[in-house]
Amino acid sequence: MTTATLQDTELAGIIESYNGVTERLKQSHELLTREVGRLHEELHEKNRELARRERLAAIGEMAAGVAHEIRNPLGGIGLYASLLERDLAELPGKLDMAKRISEGVRNLEGIVGDILAFSRDAAPKCVVSPLSKIVDNALTQCAMAVEANRVHIDVDLRLTKRILFCDPSQCERALVNLILNAVDAAGKNGHVSLREGAHREADRFAAIVVEDDGPGVRDEDLHRVFDPFFTTKDTGTGLGLAIVHRLAEANGGSVAATNRREGGAAFVLLLPLANVSEDSVVHV
Ligand code: ADP
């Protein structure tokens, strides 16, 4: 081999390894850029969540104060309205007015109850709880609304086999709020279903999907449906989903809103699974 050819080969080798190093550097640069972007997004999301929590704490404190102040006089009005109803039993025209006052008071008591439920410290009393019982109790509570709207409800049997570790009454309340919204959205003769969703951490959480065939949530509203007092309904308080969010988090879970491709909304409630099998649970 001549000296010139040797130099060419060496040069080719140097260029090749230089190219290799450059390529590897480029790849790790791209990797780092992607990782920085992801961390940036994560930080942004955490900051947003922190700001939301601070805002919620302030709103909750103020709302609880107002609700407490309203609750006592409201109780008095309710009592006097029921006494009036008794005294006016013989005067149908006036009795009707007294009944309307009582009805208004009951509505306001419902709102005050929601505000207190939202702002109350939701310290859960977690126990091993079969999901079947939580679902059954929630459906019983929704029975009147379901019947009034003649809504068809399907419940996936796989879901009812799950055993949770949670505060059963809080999770029942969360589920009731989601089902009532779904029934409301589905409307007359609509369909609502409760099914098990797929989830990355399926060994730690049960994903309960409450979906309906109503109009769905407007895309621009999806990020704020869990904000307290956000409502698109004439008579809504906008507290139902805020309560679901608070209870889900207090129980170590979460809730998310999406729209179904085939139309309608789907809310996914994640609740922690208990570390036991269905057979080892004593049903009472
Ligand atoms: P409210 O029912 O009093 O309005 P919520 O907090 O329960 O309060 O719900 C907030 C808003 O989220 C509703 O007003 C509605 O716009 C939207 N929403 C909730 N559930 C559904 C659903 N299943 N389909 C469509 N929109 C929904």
Tab-separated table of C-alpha atoms and ligand atoms in Angstrom:
chain	number	residue	atom	x	y	z
A	1	MET	CA	0.000	0.000	0.000
A	2	THR	CA	1.382	3.422	-0.896
A	3	THR	CA	1.721	6.207	1.705
A	4	ALA	CA	-0.920	8.289	-0.080
A	5	THR	CA	-3.500	5.437	0.078
A	6	LEU	CA	-2.741	4.866	3.770
A	7	GLN	CA	-3.341	8.540	4.513
A	8	ASP	CA	-6.630	8.403	2.584
A	9	THR	CA	-7.803	5.398	4.613
A	10	GLU	CA	-6.849	7.047	7.891
A	11	LEU	CA	-8.571	10.249	6.854
A	12	ALA	CA	-11.715	8.324	5.891
A	13	GLY	CA	-11.655	6.607	9.292
A	14	ILE	CA	-11.263	9.917	11.116
A	15	ILE	CA	-14.101	11.479	9.124
A	16	GLU	CA	-16.320	8.479	9.791
A	17	SER	CA	-15.768	8.529	13.541
A	18	TYR	CA	-16.174	12.333	13.535
A	19	ASN	CA	-19.502	11.892	11.748
A	20	GLY	CA	-20.493	9.190	14.254
A	21	VAL	CA	-19.698	11.454	17.216
A	22	THR	CA	-21.562	14.355	15.589
A	23	GLU	CA	-24.600	12.141	14.994
A	24	ARG	CA	-24.572	10.896	18.600
A	25	LEU	CA	-24.227	14.468	19.885
A	26	LYS	CA	-27.129	15.530	17.691
A	27	GLN	CA	-29.264	12.688	19.016
A	28	SER	CA	-28.493	13.428	22.661
A	29	HIS	CA	-29.143	17.135	22.006
A	30	GLU	CA	-32.539	16.283	20.562
A	31	LEU	CA	-33.223	13.974	23.505
A	32	LEU	CA	-32.278	16.689	25.995
A	33	THR	CA	-34.390	19.282	24.179
A	34	ARG	CA	-37.393	16.946	24.311
A	35	GLU	CA	-36.789	16.221	28.017
A	36	VAL	CA	-36.476	19.960	28.821
A	37	GLY	CA	-39.744	20.551	26.922
A	38	ARG	CA	-41.482	17.791	28.877
A	39	LEU	CA	-40.202	19.100	32.223
A	40	HIS	CA	-41.262	22.613	31.232
A	41	GLU	CA	-44.758	21.378	30.464
A	42	GLU	CA	-44.855	19.397	33.737
A	43	LEU	CA	-43.769	22.471	35.706
A	44	HIS	CA	-46.358	24.587	33.926
A	45	GLU	CA	-49.069	22.018	34.752
A	46	LYS	CA	-47.971	21.861	38.432
A	47	ASN	CA	-48.017	25.678	38.671
A	48	ARG	CA	-51.478	25.759	37.136
A	49	GLU	CA	-52.662	23.124	39.640
A	50	LEU	CA	-51.117	25.058	42.539
A	51	ALA	CA	-52.801	28.289	41.429
A	52	ARG	CA	-56.085	26.369	41.110
A	53	ARG	CA	-55.748	24.943	44.623
A	54	GLU	CA	-55.013	28.375	46.101
A	55	ARG	CA	-57.978	29.860	44.256
A	56	LEU	CA	-60.229	27.010	45.404
A	57	ALA	CA	-59.114	27.322	49.026
A	58	ALA	CA	-59.946	31.042	49.011
A	59	ILE	CA	-63.317	30.512	47.286
A	60	GLY	CA	-64.112	27.587	49.602
A	61	GLU	CA	-63.377	29.610	52.733
A	62	MET	CA	-65.522	32.521	51.607
A	63	ALA	CA	-68.368	30.313	50.395
A	64	ALA	CA	-68.381	28.310	53.649
A	65	GLY	CA	-68.647	31.547	55.651
A	66	VAL	CA	-71.581	32.756	53.553
A	67	ALA	CA	-73.279	29.345	53.658
A	68	HIS	CA	-73.051	29.206	57.464
A	69	GLU	CA	-74.564	32.690	57.753
A	70	ILE	CA	-77.428	31.751	55.417
A	71	ARG	CA	-78.161	28.356	56.945
A	72	ASN	CA	-79.634	29.530	60.272
A	73	PRO	CA	-82.082	32.197	59.002
A	74	LEU	CA	-83.042	29.812	56.201
A	75	GLY	CA	-83.990	27.187	58.776
A	76	GLY	CA	-86.222	29.794	60.447
A	77	ILE	CA	-87.933	30.742	57.162
A	78	GLY	CA	-88.529	27.053	56.418
A	79	LEU	CA	-90.064	26.482	59.823
A	80	TYR	CA	-92.411	29.495	59.557
A	81	ALA	CA	-93.397	28.525	56.008
A	82	SER	CA	-94.387	25.039	57.199
A	83	LEU	CA	-96.420	26.577	60.071
A	84	LEU	CA	-98.114	28.871	57.521
A	85	GLU	CA	-98.884	25.863	55.321
A	86	ARG	CA	-100.628	24.239	58.285
A	87	ASP	CA	-102.652	27.396	59.132
A	88	LEU	CA	-103.639	28.038	55.505
A	89	ALA	CA	-104.825	24.496	54.815
A	90	GLU	CA	-108.391	25.815	54.274
A	91	LEU	CA	-107.354	28.647	51.898
A	92	PRO	CA	-106.021	26.980	48.722
A	93	GLY	CA	-104.839	30.215	46.992
A	94	LYS	CA	-102.768	31.319	49.962
A	95	LEU	CA	-101.659	27.771	50.759
A	96	ASP	CA	-100.105	27.627	47.298
A	97	MET	CA	-97.979	30.692	48.098
A	98	ALA	CA	-96.786	29.177	51.374
A	99	LYS	CA	-95.902	25.956	49.512
A	100	ARG	CA	-93.847	27.934	47.001
A	101	ILE	CA	-91.920	29.563	49.841
A	102	SER	CA	-91.194	26.093	51.300
A	103	GLU	CA	-90.061	24.838	47.897
A	104	GLY	CA	-87.736	27.839	47.477
A	105	VAL	CA	-86.310	27.198	50.934
A	106	ARG	CA	-85.656	23.526	50.066
A	107	ASN	CA	-83.803	24.581	46.899
A	108	LEU	CA	-81.697	27.046	48.843
A	109	GLU	CA	-80.954	24.407	51.482
A	110	GLY	CA	-79.712	22.139	48.684
A	111	ILE	CA	-77.394	24.883	47.413
A	112	VAL	CA	-76.121	25.673	50.913
A	113	GLY	CA	-75.537	21.925	51.463
A	114	ASP	CA	-73.513	21.762	48.209
A	115	ILE	CA	-71.424	24.781	49.181
A	116	LEU	CA	-70.659	23.258	52.568
A	117	ALA	CA	-69.875	19.872	50.976
A	118	PHE	CA	-67.484	21.614	48.590
A	119	SER	CA	-65.724	23.736	51.210
A	120	ARG	CA	-65.719	21.265	54.098
A	121	ASP	CA	-62.402	19.622	54.867
A	122	ALA	CA	-62.924	16.345	53.021
A	123	ALA	CA	-60.806	14.119	55.291
A	124	PRO	CA	-61.866	10.650	54.071
A	125	LYS	CA	-62.376	7.633	56.324
A	126	CYS	CA	-60.912	5.002	53.998
A	127	VAL	CA	-61.924	1.370	54.365
A	128	VAL	CA	-62.008	-1.675	52.082
A	129	SER	CA	-65.181	-1.076	50.049
A	130	PRO	CA	-66.715	-3.223	47.282
A	131	LEU	CA	-67.421	-1.009	44.290
A	132	SER	CA	-70.638	-2.963	43.667
A	133	LYS	CA	-72.120	-1.507	46.856
A	134	ILE	CA	-71.022	2.033	46.034
A	135	VAL	CA	-72.547	1.721	42.540
A	136	ASP	CA	-75.797	0.207	43.911
A	137	ASN	CA	-76.238	2.951	46.508
A	138	ALA	CA	-75.439	5.667	43.972
A	139	LEU	CA	-77.978	4.250	41.489
A	140	THR	CA	-80.638	4.082	44.223
A	141	GLN	CA	-80.065	7.761	44.962
A	142	CYS	CA	-80.411	8.626	41.281
A	143	ALA	CA	-83.498	6.445	40.704
A	144	MET	CA	-85.989	9.319	40.707
A	145	ALA	CA	-84.091	11.354	38.123
A	146	VAL	CA	-83.511	8.246	35.985
A	147	GLU	CA	-87.205	7.386	36.035
A	148	ALA	CA	-88.356	10.950	35.405
A	149	ASN	CA	-86.195	11.082	32.253
A	150	ARG	CA	-86.799	7.428	31.279
A	151	VAL	CA	-83.042	7.091	30.865
A	152	HIS	CA	-81.578	3.619	30.224
A	153	ILE	CA	-78.649	2.811	32.453
A	154	ASP	CA	-76.144	0.013	31.685
A	155	VAL	CA	-73.665	-1.154	34.281
A	156	ASP	CA	-70.620	-3.150	33.233
A	157	LEU	CA	-70.404	-6.210	35.516
A	158	ARG	CA	-66.596	-6.180	35.516
A	159	LEU	CA	-66.746	-2.829	37.272
A	160	THR	CA	-68.798	-4.145	40.162
A	161	LYS	CA	-66.169	-6.822	40.905
A	162	ARG	CA	-63.574	-4.241	41.948
A	163	ILE	CA	-62.724	-3.701	45.608
A	164	LEU	CA	-61.666	-0.183	46.554
A	165	PHE	CA	-59.834	1.350	49.449
A	166	CYS	CA	-61.724	4.587	49.950
A	167	ASP	CA	-64.363	6.469	51.928
A	168	PRO	CA	-67.491	4.754	50.524
A	169	SER	CA	-69.926	7.578	51.264
A	170	GLN	CA	-67.663	10.191	49.652
A	171	CYS	CA	-67.145	8.045	46.549
A	172	GLU	CA	-70.881	7.359	46.398
A	173	ARG	CA	-71.526	11.091	46.450
A	174	ALA	CA	-68.979	11.652	43.662
A	175	LEU	CA	-70.605	8.933	41.554
A	176	VAL	CA	-74.113	10.307	42.216
A	177	ASN	CA	-73.060	13.741	40.935
A	178	LEU	CA	-71.576	12.235	37.758
A	179	ILE	CA	-74.628	10.027	37.119
A	180	LEU	CA	-77.103	12.896	37.708
A	181	ASN	CA	-75.207	15.091	35.241
A	182	ALA	CA	-75.112	12.258	32.700
A	183	VAL	CA	-78.856	11.612	33.121
A	184	ASP	CA	-79.530	15.321	32.729
A	185	ALA	CA	-77.371	15.516	29.578
A	186	ALA	CA	-78.797	12.316	28.050
A	187	GLY	CA	-82.350	13.679	28.404
A	188	LYS	CA	-85.594	11.841	27.652
A	189	ASN	CA	-84.995	8.209	26.597
A	190	GLY	CA	-81.254	8.779	26.568
A	191	HIS	CA	-78.546	6.268	27.478
A	192	VAL	CA	-76.034	6.361	30.298
A	193	SER	CA	-73.452	3.711	30.965
A	194	LEU	CA	-71.075	2.931	33.780
A	195	ARG	CA	-68.131	0.895	32.595
A	196	GLU	CA	-64.578	0.089	33.436
A	197	GLY	CA	-62.010	2.151	31.554
A	198	ALA	CA	-58.484	1.197	30.529
A	199	HIS	CA	-55.781	2.734	32.658
A	200	ARG	CA	-51.969	2.774	32.780
A	201	GLU	CA	-52.012	1.933	36.492
A	202	ALA	CA	-54.772	-0.667	36.296
A	203	ASP	CA	-53.201	-2.590	39.194
A	204	ARG	CA	-53.571	0.440	41.501
A	205	PHE	CA	-56.733	2.185	40.350
A	206	ALA	CA	-60.220	1.328	39.166
A	207	ALA	CA	-61.228	3.596	36.278
A	208	ILE	CA	-64.984	4.189	36.455
A	209	VAL	CA	-66.292	5.747	33.247
A	210	VAL	CA	-69.679	7.469	33.376
A	211	GLU	CA	-70.738	8.235	29.821
A	212	ASP	CA	-73.878	9.464	28.117
A	213	ASP	CA	-75.249	10.099	24.645
A	214	GLY	CA	-76.104	13.749	25.290
A	215	PRO	CA	-74.592	16.766	23.516
A	216	GLY	CA	-71.170	16.446	25.252
A	217	VAL	CA	-69.146	19.246	26.804
A	218	ARG	CA	-68.114	22.151	24.566
A	219	ASP	CA	-64.367	21.852	23.830
A	220	GLU	CA	-63.661	25.287	25.275
A	221	ASP	CA	-65.405	24.297	28.545
A	222	LEU	CA	-63.597	20.977	29.087
A	223	HIS	CA	-60.824	22.550	31.186
A	224	ARG	CA	-63.168	24.459	33.465
A	225	VAL	CA	-66.073	22.115	34.186
A	226	PHE	CA	-64.444	21.255	37.556
A	227	ASP	CA	-64.198	24.925	38.595
A	228	PRO	CA	-66.630	25.818	41.376
A	229	PHE	CA	-69.659	27.807	40.178
A	230	PHE	CA	-69.015	27.038	36.510
A	231	THR	CA	-72.373	26.111	35.007
A	232	THR	CA	-74.123	26.277	31.651
A	233	LYS	CA	-77.514	25.423	33.182
A	234	ASP	CA	-80.162	28.004	34.067
A	235	THR	CA	-80.754	26.479	37.473
A	236	GLY	CA	-77.296	24.958	38.041
A	237	THR	CA	-74.983	25.846	40.919
A	238	GLY	CA	-71.812	24.679	39.199
A	239	LEU	CA	-70.772	22.835	42.355
A	240	GLY	CA	-71.499	19.202	41.401
A	241	LEU	CA	-68.257	18.535	39.531
A	242	ALA	CA	-66.188	20.724	41.883
A	243	ILE	CA	-67.349	18.401	44.679
A	244	VAL	CA	-66.483	15.308	42.573
A	245	HIS	CA	-62.988	16.719	41.952
A	246	ARG	CA	-62.420	17.471	45.608
A	247	LEU	CA	-63.682	14.068	46.813
A	248	ALA	CA	-61.752	12.129	44.152
A	249	GLU	CA	-58.498	13.826	45.155
A	250	ALA	CA	-59.192	13.466	48.887
A	251	ASN	CA	-59.518	9.701	48.300
A	252	GLY	CA	-56.210	9.521	46.425
A	253	GLY	CA	-57.858	9.389	42.996
A	254	SER	CA	-58.706	11.860	40.265
A	255	VAL	CA	-61.399	12.756	37.754
A	256	ALA	CA	-61.190	13.862	34.123
A	257	ALA	CA	-63.702	15.022	31.524
A	258	THR	CA	-63.647	14.030	27.852
A	259	ASN	CA	-66.018	13.808	24.918
A	260	ARG	CA	-66.817	10.548	23.159
A	261	ARG	CA	-66.050	10.195	19.474
A	262	GLU	CA	-69.594	8.965	18.864
A	263	GLY	CA	-71.071	11.985	20.728
A	264	GLY	CA	-71.811	12.614	24.394
A	265	ALA	CA	-69.563	13.148	27.377
A	266	ALA	CA	-67.439	10.687	29.342
A	267	PHE	CA	-66.163	11.351	32.853
A	268	VAL	CA	-63.427	9.083	34.179
A	269	LEU	CA	-63.236	8.667	37.937
A	270	LEU	CA	-60.068	6.966	39.184
A	271	LEU	CA	-60.274	5.460	42.668
A	272	PRO	CA	-57.625	3.431	44.491
A	273	LEU	CA	-57.998	-0.346	44.550
A	274	ALA	CA	-57.693	-2.281	47.789
A	275	ASN	CA	-55.017	-4.924	47.980
A	276	VAL	CA	-57.501	-7.774	48.463
A	277	SER	CA	-59.507	-10.166	46.314
A	278	GLU	CA	-63.303	-10.092	45.933
A	279	ASP	CA	-63.631	-13.442	47.815
A	280	SER	CA	-61.961	-12.155	50.962
A	281	VAL	CA	-64.455	-9.323	51.438
A	282	VAL	CA	-67.349	-9.850	53.811
A	283	HIS	CA	-70.468	-8.166	52.376
A	284	VAL	CA	-72.804	-6.662	54.976
B	1	ADP	P1	-74.286	22.089	37.394
B	1	ADP	O1	-74.822	20.730	37.051
B	1	ADP	O2	-74.993	22.710	38.560
B	1	ADP	O3	-74.194	23.002	36.213
B	1	ADP	P2	-71.724	20.774	37.625
B	1	ADP	O4	-70.477	21.228	38.347
B	1	ADP	O5	-72.234	19.438	37.966
B	1	ADP	O6	-72.784	21.901	37.931
B	1	ADP	O7	-71.454	20.828	36.062
B	1	ADP	C1	-70.816	21.969	35.500
B	1	ADP	C2	-71.079	22.032	34.017
B	1	ADP	O8	-70.392	20.956	33.360
B	1	ADP	C3	-72.524	21.858	33.605
B	1	ADP	O9	-73.252	23.062	33.718
B	1	ADP	C4	-72.379	21.406	32.140
B	1	ADP	O10	-72.098	22.507	31.292
B	1	ADP	C5	-71.100	20.569	32.190
B	1	ADP	N1	-71.411	19.129	32.283
B	1	ADP	C6	-71.361	18.354	33.375
B	1	ADP	N2	-71.680	17.082	33.091
B	1	ADP	C7	-71.981	17.047	31.773
B	1	ADP	C8	-72.376	16.013	30.852
B	1	ADP	N3	-72.551	14.740	31.237
B	1	ADP	N4	-72.567	16.360	29.554
B	1	ADP	C9	-72.404	17.631	29.139
B	1	ADP	N5	-72.012	18.653	29.967
B	1	ADP	C10	-71.800	18.363	31.248
